[in-house]
PDB file of C-alpha atoms and ligand atoms in Angstrom:
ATOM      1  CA  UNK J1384     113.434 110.253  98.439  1.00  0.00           C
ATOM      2  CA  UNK J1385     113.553 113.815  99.350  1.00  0.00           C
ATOM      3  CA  UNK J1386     115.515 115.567  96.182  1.00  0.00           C
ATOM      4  CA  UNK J1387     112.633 117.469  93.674  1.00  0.00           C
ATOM      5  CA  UNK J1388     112.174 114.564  91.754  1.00  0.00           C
ATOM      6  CA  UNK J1389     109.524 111.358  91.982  1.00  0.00           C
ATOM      7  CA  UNK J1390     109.933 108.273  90.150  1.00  0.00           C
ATOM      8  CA  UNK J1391     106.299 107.000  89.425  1.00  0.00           C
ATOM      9  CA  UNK J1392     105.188 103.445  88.155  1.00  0.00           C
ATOM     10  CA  UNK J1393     101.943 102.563  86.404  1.00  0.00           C
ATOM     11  CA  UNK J1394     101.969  98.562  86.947  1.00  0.00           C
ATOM     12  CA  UNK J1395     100.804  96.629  83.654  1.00  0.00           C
ATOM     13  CA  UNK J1396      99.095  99.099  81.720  1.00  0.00           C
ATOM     14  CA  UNK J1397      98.046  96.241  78.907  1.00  0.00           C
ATOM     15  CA  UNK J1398      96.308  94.349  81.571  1.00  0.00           C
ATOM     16  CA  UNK J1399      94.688  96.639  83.981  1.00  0.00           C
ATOM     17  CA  UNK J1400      93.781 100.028  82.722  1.00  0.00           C
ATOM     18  CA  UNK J1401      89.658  99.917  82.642  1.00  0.00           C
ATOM     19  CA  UNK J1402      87.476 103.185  82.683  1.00  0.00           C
ATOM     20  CA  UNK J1403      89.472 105.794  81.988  1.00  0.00           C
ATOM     21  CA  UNK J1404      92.333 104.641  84.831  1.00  0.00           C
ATOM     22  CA  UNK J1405      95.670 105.609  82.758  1.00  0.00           C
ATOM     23  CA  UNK J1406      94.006 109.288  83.647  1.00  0.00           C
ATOM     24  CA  UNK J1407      95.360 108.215  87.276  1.00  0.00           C
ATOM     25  CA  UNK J1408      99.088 108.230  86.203  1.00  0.00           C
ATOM     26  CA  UNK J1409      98.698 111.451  84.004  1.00  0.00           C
ATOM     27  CA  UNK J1410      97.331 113.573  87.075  1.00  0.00           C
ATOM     28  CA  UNK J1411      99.827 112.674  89.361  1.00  0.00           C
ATOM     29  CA  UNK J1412     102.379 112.872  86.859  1.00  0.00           C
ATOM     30  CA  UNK J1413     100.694 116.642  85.918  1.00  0.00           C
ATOM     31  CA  UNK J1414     100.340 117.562  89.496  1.00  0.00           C
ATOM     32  CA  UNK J1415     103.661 117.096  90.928  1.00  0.00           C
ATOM     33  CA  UNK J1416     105.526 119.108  87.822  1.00  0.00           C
ATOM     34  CA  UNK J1417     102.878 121.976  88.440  1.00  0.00           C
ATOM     35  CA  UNK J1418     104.839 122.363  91.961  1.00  0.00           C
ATOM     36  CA  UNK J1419     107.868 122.150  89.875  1.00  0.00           C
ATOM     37  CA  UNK J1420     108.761 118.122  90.893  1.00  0.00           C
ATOM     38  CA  UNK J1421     110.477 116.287  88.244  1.00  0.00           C
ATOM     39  CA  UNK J1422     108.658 112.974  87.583  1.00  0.00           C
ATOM     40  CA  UNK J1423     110.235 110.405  85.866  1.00  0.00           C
ATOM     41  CA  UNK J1424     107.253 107.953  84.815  1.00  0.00           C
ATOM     42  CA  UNK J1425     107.931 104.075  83.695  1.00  0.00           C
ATOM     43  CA  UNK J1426     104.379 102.429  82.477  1.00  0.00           C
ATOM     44  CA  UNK J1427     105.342  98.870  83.465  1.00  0.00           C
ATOM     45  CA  UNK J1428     104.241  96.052  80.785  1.00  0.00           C
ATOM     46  CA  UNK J1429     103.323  92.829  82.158  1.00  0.00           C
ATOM     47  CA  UNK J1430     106.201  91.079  80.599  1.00  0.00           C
ATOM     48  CA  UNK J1431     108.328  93.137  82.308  1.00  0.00           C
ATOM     49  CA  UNK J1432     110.184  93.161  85.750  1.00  0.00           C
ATOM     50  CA  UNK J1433     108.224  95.879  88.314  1.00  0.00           C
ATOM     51  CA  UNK J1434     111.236  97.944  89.709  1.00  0.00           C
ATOM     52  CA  UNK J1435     110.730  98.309  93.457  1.00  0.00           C
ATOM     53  CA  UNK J1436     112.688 101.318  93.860  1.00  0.00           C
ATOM     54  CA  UNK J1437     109.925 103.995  92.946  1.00  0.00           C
ATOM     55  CA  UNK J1438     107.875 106.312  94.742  1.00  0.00           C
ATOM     56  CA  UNK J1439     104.654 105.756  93.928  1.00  0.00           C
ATOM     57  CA  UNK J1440     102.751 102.716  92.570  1.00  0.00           C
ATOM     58  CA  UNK J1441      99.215 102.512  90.581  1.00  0.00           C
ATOM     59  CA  UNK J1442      97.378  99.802  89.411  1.00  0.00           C
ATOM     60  CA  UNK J1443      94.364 100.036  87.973  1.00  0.00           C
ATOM     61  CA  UNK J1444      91.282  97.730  87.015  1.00  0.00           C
ATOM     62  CA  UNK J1445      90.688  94.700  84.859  1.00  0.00           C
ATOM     63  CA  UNK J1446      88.223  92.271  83.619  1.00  0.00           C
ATOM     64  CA  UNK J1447      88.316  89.014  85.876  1.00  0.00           C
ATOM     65  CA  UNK J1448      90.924  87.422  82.950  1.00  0.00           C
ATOM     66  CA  UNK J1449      93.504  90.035  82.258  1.00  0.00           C
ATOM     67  CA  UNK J1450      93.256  90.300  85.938  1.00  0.00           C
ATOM     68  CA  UNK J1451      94.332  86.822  87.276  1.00  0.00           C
ATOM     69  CA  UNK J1452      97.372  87.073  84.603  1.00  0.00           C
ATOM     70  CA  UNK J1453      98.429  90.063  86.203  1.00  0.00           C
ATOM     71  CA  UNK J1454      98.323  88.438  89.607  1.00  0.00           C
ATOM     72  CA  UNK J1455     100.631  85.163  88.985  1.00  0.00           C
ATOM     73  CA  UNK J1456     102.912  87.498  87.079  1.00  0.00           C
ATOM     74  CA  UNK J1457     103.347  90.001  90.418  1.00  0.00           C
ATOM     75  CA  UNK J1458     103.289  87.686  92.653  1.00  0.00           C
ATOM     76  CA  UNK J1459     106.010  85.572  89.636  1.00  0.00           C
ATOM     77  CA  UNK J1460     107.987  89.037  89.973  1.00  0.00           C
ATOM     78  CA  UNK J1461     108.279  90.557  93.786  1.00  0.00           C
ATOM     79  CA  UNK J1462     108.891  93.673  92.088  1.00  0.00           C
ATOM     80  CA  UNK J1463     105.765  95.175  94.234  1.00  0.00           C
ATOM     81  CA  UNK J1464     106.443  93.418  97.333  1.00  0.00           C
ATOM     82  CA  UNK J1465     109.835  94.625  97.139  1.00  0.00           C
ATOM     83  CA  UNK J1466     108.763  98.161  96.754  1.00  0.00           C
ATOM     84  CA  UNK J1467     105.785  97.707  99.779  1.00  0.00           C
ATOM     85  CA  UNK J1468     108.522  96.737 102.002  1.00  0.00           C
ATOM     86  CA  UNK J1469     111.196  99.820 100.994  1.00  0.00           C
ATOM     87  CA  UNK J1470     107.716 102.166 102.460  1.00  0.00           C
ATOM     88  CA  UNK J1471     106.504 102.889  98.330  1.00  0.00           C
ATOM     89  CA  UNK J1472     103.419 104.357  98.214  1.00  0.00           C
ATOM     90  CA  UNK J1473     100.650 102.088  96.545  1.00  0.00           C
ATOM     91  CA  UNK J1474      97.330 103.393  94.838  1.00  0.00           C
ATOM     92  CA  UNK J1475      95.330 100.834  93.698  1.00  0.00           C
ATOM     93  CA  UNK J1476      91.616 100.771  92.040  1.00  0.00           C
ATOM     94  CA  UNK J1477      89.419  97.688  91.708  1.00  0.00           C
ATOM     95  CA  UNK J1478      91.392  94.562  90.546  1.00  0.00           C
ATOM     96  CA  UNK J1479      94.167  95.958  91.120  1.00  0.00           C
ATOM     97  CA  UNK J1480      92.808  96.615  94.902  1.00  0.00           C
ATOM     98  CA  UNK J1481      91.770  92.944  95.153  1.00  0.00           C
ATOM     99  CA  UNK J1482      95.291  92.013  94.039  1.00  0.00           C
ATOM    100  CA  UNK J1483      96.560  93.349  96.568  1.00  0.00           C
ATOM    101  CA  UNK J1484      94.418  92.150  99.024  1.00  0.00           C
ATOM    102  CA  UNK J1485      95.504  88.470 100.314  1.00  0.00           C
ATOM    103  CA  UNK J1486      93.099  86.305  97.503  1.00  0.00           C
ATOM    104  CA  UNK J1487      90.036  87.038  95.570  1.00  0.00           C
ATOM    105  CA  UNK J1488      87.769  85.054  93.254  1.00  0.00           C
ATOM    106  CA  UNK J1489      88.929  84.720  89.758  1.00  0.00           C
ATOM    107  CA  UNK J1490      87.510  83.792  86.421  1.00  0.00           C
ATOM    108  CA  UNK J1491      87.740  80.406  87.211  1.00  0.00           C
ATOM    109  CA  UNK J1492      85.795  81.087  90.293  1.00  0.00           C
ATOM    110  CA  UNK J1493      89.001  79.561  92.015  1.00  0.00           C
ATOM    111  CA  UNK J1494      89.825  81.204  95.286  1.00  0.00           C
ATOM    112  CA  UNK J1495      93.595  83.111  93.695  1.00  0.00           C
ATOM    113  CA  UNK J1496      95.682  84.582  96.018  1.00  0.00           C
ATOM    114  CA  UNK J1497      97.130  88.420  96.005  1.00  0.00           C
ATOM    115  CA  UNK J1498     100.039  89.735  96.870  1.00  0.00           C
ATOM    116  CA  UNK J1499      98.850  90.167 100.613  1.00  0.00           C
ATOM    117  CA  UNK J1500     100.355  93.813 100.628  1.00  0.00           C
ATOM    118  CA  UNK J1501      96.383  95.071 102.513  1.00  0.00           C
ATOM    119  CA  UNK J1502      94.318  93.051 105.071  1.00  0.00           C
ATOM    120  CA  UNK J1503      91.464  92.292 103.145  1.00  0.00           C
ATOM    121  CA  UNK J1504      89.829  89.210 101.201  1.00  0.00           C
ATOM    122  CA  UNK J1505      87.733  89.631  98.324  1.00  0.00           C
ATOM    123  CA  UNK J1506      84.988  87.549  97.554  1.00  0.00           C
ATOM    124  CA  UNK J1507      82.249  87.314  95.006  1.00  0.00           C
ATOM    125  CA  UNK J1508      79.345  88.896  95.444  1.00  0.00           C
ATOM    126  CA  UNK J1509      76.098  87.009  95.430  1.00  0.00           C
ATOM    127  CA  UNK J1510      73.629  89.696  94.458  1.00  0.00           C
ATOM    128  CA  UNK J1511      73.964  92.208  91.185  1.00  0.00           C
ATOM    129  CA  UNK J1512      77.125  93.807  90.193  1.00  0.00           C
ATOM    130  CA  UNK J1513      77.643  96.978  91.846  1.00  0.00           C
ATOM    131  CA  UNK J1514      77.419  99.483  89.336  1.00  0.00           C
ATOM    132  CA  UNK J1515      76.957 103.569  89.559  1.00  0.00           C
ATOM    133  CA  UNK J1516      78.104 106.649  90.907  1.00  0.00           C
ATOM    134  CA  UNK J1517      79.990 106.558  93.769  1.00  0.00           C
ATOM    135  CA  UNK J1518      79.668 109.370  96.685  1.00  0.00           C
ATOM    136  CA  UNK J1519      81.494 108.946 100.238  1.00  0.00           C
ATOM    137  CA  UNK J1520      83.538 110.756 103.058  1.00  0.00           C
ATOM    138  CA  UNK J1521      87.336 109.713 103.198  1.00  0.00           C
ATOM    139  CA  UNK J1522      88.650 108.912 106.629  1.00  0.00           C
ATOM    140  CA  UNK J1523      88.800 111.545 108.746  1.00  0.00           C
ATOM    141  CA  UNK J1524      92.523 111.291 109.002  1.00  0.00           C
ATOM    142  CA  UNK J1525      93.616 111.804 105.607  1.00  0.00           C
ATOM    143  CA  UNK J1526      92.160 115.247 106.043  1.00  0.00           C
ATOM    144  CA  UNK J1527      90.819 115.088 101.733  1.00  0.00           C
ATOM    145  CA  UNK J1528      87.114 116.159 100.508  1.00  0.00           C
ATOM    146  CA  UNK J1529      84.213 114.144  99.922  1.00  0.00           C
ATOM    147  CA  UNK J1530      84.730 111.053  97.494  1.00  0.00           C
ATOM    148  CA  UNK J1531      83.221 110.751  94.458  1.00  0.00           C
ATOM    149  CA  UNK J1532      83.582 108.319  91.322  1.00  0.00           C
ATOM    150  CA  UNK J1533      82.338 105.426  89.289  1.00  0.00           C
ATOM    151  CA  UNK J1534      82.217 101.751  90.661  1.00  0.00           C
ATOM    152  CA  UNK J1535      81.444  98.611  88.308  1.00  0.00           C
ATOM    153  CA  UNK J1536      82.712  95.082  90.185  1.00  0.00           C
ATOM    154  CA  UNK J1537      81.233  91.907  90.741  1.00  0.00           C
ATOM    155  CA  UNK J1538      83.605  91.129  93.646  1.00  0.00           C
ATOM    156  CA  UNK J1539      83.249  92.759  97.440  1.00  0.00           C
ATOM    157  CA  UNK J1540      85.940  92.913  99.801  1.00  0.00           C
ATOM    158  CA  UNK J1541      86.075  92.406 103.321  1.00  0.00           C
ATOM    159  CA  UNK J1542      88.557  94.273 105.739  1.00  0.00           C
ATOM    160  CA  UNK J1543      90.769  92.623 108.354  1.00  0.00           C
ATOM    161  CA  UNK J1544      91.836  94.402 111.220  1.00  0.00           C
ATOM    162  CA  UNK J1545      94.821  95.488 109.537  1.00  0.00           C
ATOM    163  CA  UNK J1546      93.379  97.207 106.845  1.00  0.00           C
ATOM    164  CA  UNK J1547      90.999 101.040 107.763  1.00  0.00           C
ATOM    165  CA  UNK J1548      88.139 101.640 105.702  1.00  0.00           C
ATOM    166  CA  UNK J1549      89.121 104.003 102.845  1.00  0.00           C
ATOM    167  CA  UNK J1550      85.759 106.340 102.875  1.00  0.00           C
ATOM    168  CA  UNK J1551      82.470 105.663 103.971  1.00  0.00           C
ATOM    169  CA  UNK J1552      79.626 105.860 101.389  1.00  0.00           C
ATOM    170  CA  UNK J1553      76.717 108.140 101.489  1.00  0.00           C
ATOM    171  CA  UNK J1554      75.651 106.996  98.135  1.00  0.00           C
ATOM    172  CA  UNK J1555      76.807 103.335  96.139  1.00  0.00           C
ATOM    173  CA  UNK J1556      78.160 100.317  97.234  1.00  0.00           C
ATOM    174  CA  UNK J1557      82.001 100.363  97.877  1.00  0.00           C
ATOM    175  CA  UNK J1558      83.407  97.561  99.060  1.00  0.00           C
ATOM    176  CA  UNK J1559      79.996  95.809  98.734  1.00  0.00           C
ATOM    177  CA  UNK J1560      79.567  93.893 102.118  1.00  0.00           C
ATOM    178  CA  UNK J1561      76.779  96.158 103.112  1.00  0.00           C
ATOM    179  CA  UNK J1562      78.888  98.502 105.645  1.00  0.00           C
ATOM    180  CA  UNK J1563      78.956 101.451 104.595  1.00  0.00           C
ATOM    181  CA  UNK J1564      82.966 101.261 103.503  1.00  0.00           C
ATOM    182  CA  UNK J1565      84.640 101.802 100.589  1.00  0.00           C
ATOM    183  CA  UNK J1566      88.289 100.760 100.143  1.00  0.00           C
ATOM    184  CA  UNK J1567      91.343 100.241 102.549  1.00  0.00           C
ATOM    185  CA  UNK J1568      93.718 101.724 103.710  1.00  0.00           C
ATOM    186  CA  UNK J1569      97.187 101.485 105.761  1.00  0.00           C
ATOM    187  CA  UNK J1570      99.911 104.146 106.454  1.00  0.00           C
ATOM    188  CA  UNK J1571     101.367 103.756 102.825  1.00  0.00           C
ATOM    189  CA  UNK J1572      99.525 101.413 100.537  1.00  0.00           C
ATOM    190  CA  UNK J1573      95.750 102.131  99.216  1.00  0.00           C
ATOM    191  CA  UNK J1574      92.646 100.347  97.719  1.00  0.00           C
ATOM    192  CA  UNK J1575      89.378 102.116  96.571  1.00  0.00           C
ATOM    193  CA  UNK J1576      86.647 100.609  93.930  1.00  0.00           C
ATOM    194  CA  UNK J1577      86.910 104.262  92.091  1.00  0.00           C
ATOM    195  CA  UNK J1578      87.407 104.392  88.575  1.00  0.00           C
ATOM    196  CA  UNK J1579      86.383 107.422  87.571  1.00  0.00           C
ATOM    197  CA  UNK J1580      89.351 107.937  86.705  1.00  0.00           C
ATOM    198  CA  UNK J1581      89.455 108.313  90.320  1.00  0.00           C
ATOM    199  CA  UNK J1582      92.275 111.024  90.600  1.00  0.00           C
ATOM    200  CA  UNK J1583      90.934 113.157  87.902  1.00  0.00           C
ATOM    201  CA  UNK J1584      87.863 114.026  89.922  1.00  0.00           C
ATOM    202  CA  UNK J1585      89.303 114.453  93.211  1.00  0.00           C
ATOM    203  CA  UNK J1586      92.892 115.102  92.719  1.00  0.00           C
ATOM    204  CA  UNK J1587      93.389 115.915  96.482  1.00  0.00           C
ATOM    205  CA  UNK J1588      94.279 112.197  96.506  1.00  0.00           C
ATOM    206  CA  UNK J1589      97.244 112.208  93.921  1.00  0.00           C
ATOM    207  CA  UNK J1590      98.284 115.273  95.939  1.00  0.00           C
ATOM    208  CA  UNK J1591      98.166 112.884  98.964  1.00  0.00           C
ATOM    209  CA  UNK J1592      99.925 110.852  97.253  1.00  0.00           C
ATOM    210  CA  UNK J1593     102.876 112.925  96.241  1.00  0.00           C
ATOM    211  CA  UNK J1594     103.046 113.964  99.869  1.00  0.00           C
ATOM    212  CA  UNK J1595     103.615 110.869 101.658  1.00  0.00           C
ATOM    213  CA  UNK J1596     105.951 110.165  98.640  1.00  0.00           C
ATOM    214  CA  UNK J1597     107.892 112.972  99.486  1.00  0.00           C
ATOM    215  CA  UNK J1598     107.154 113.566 102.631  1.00  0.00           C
ATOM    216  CA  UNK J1599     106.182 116.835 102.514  1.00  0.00           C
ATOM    217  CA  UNK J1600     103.641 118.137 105.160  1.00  0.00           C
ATOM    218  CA  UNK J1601     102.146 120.396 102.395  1.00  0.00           C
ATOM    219  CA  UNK J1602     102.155 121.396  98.195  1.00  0.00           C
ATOM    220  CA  UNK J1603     101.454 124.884  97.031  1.00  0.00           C
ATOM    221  CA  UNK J1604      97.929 124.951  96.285  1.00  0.00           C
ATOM    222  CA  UNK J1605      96.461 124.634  92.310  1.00  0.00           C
ATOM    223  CA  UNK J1606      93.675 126.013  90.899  1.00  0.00           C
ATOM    224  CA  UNK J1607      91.007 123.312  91.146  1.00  0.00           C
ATOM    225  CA  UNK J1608      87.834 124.908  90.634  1.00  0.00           C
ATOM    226  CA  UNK J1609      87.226 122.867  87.374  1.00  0.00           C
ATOM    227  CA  UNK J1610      87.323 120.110  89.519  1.00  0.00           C
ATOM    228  CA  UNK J1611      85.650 121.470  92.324  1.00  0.00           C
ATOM    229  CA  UNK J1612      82.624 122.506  90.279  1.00  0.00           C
ATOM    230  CA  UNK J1613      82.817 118.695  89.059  1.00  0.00           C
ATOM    231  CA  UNK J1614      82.430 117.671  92.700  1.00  0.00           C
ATOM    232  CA  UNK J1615      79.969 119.898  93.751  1.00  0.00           C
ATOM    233  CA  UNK J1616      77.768 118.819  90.385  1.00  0.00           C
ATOM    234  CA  UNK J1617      78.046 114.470  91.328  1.00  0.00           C
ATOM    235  CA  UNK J1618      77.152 115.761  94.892  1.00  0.00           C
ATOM    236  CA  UNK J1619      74.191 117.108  93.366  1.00  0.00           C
ATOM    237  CA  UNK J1620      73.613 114.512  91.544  1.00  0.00           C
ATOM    238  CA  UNK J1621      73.749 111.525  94.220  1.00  0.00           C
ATOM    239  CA  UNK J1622      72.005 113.509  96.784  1.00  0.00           C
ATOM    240  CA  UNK J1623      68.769 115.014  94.376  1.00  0.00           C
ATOM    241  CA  UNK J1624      65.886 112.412  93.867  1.00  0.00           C
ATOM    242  CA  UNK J1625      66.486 111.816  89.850  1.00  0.00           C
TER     243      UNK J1625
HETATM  244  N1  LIG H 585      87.072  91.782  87.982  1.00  0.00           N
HETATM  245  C1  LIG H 585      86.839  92.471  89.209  1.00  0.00           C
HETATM  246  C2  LIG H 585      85.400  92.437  89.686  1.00  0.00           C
HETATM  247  O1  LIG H 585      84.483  92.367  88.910  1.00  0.00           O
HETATM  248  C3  LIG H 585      87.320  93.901  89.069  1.00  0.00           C
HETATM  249  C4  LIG H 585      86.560  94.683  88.038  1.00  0.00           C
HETATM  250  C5  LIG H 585      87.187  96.026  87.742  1.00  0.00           C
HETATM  251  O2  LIG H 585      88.387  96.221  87.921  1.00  0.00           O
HETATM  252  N2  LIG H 585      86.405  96.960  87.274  1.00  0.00           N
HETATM  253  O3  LIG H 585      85.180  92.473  90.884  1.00  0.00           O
END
């Protein structure tokens, strides 16, 4: 799309919205009209169809339940697929990440597939759930400040080789295989364990986000120092002995 406008999607708010992720949808939503974009937003039920002509995509997080429902019914739909294949931009946090991912464990402790949309398998993790603050550098590519945000999952994910680490940690557990990554990336659709709500405290991403969208090298710059002094202060935070 390259008119002033942006047609944004939050998939299945009453089954994956955990930790504060709805905050995703309102700061790219907020964002995008502060450089004067006109966003038409459509919060997606599950018993709905997922229109595949959007923009941008998020999903957020679920318990292990709400979030096997919401895969049969995507993967039921296409909607998402459709929209993947038509180069939408996807943001995804925690079970919504796995979900896209090609399976992951669910509440049955059945191996459920995803909607294969990023290279990477989730599994469940053997040792304790990874819970905490969250502090990492986001690949160097995508150009964005540190990472910082809130993690609470029992499953890790591994990366193929089609998928790029999202961030590397400096503090937490990411993904949760040990390596030192944190979500996945490929040129359009995106996976991080972040709640946070992830965009409110670094909302260089949603910018990213509206970017690629409308492919737009650059946005006018905000004034972020509220959330810059929020950064600098979980910096602090994960990086001073408690
Ligand atoms: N149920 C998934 C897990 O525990 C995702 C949890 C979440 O979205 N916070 O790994």
């Amino acid at each position: 799309m390259n008119d002033n406008s942006l047609r944004l999607v939050w998939v299945y708010p009453d089954l994956l919205s955990t930790y504060g992720d709805q905050g995703n949808a309102l700061v790219v939503e907020r964002r995008a009209q502060q450089r004067g974009i006109a966003v038409e937003r459509v919060d997606v039920r599950s018993d709905q169809p997922v229109p595949a002509g959007a923009d941008i995509y998020l999903i957020g997080g679920g318990e292990d339940r709400p979030q096997r429902l919401a895969a049969e019914r995507l993967r039921r739909d296409g909607g998402l697929n459709r929209a993947a294949a038509n180069g939408a931009i996807i943001f995804s946090v925690c079970a919504g990440y796995q979900i896209l991912g090609h399976e992951f464990i669910n509440d049955l402790n059945e191996r459920e597939a995803g909607l294969g949309l990023l290279d990477v398998i989730s599994t469940r993790g053997e040792k304790e759930r990874c819970v905490g603050d969250v502090l990492g550098d986001i690949d160097e590519r995508l150009g964005l400040p540190p990472l910082t945000g809130f993690e609470n999952h029992q499953g890790i994910t591994h990366l193929g080789p089609g998928a790029r680490p999202f961030a590397r940690t400096r503090f937490g557990n990411g993904n949760g295989t040990g390596d030192g990554t944190e979500g996945a990336w490929n040129d359009t659709v995106f996976g991080t364990y972040m709640h946070g709500p992830v965009l409110a405290r670094n909302p260089q991403i949603a910018d990213l986000l509206i970017r690629l969208a409308m492919d737009a090298p650059s946005l006018p710059a905000l004034d972020d120092r509220w959330y810059e002094a929020l950064r600098e202060e979980r910096i602090a935070a994960a990086t001073q002995p408690a």
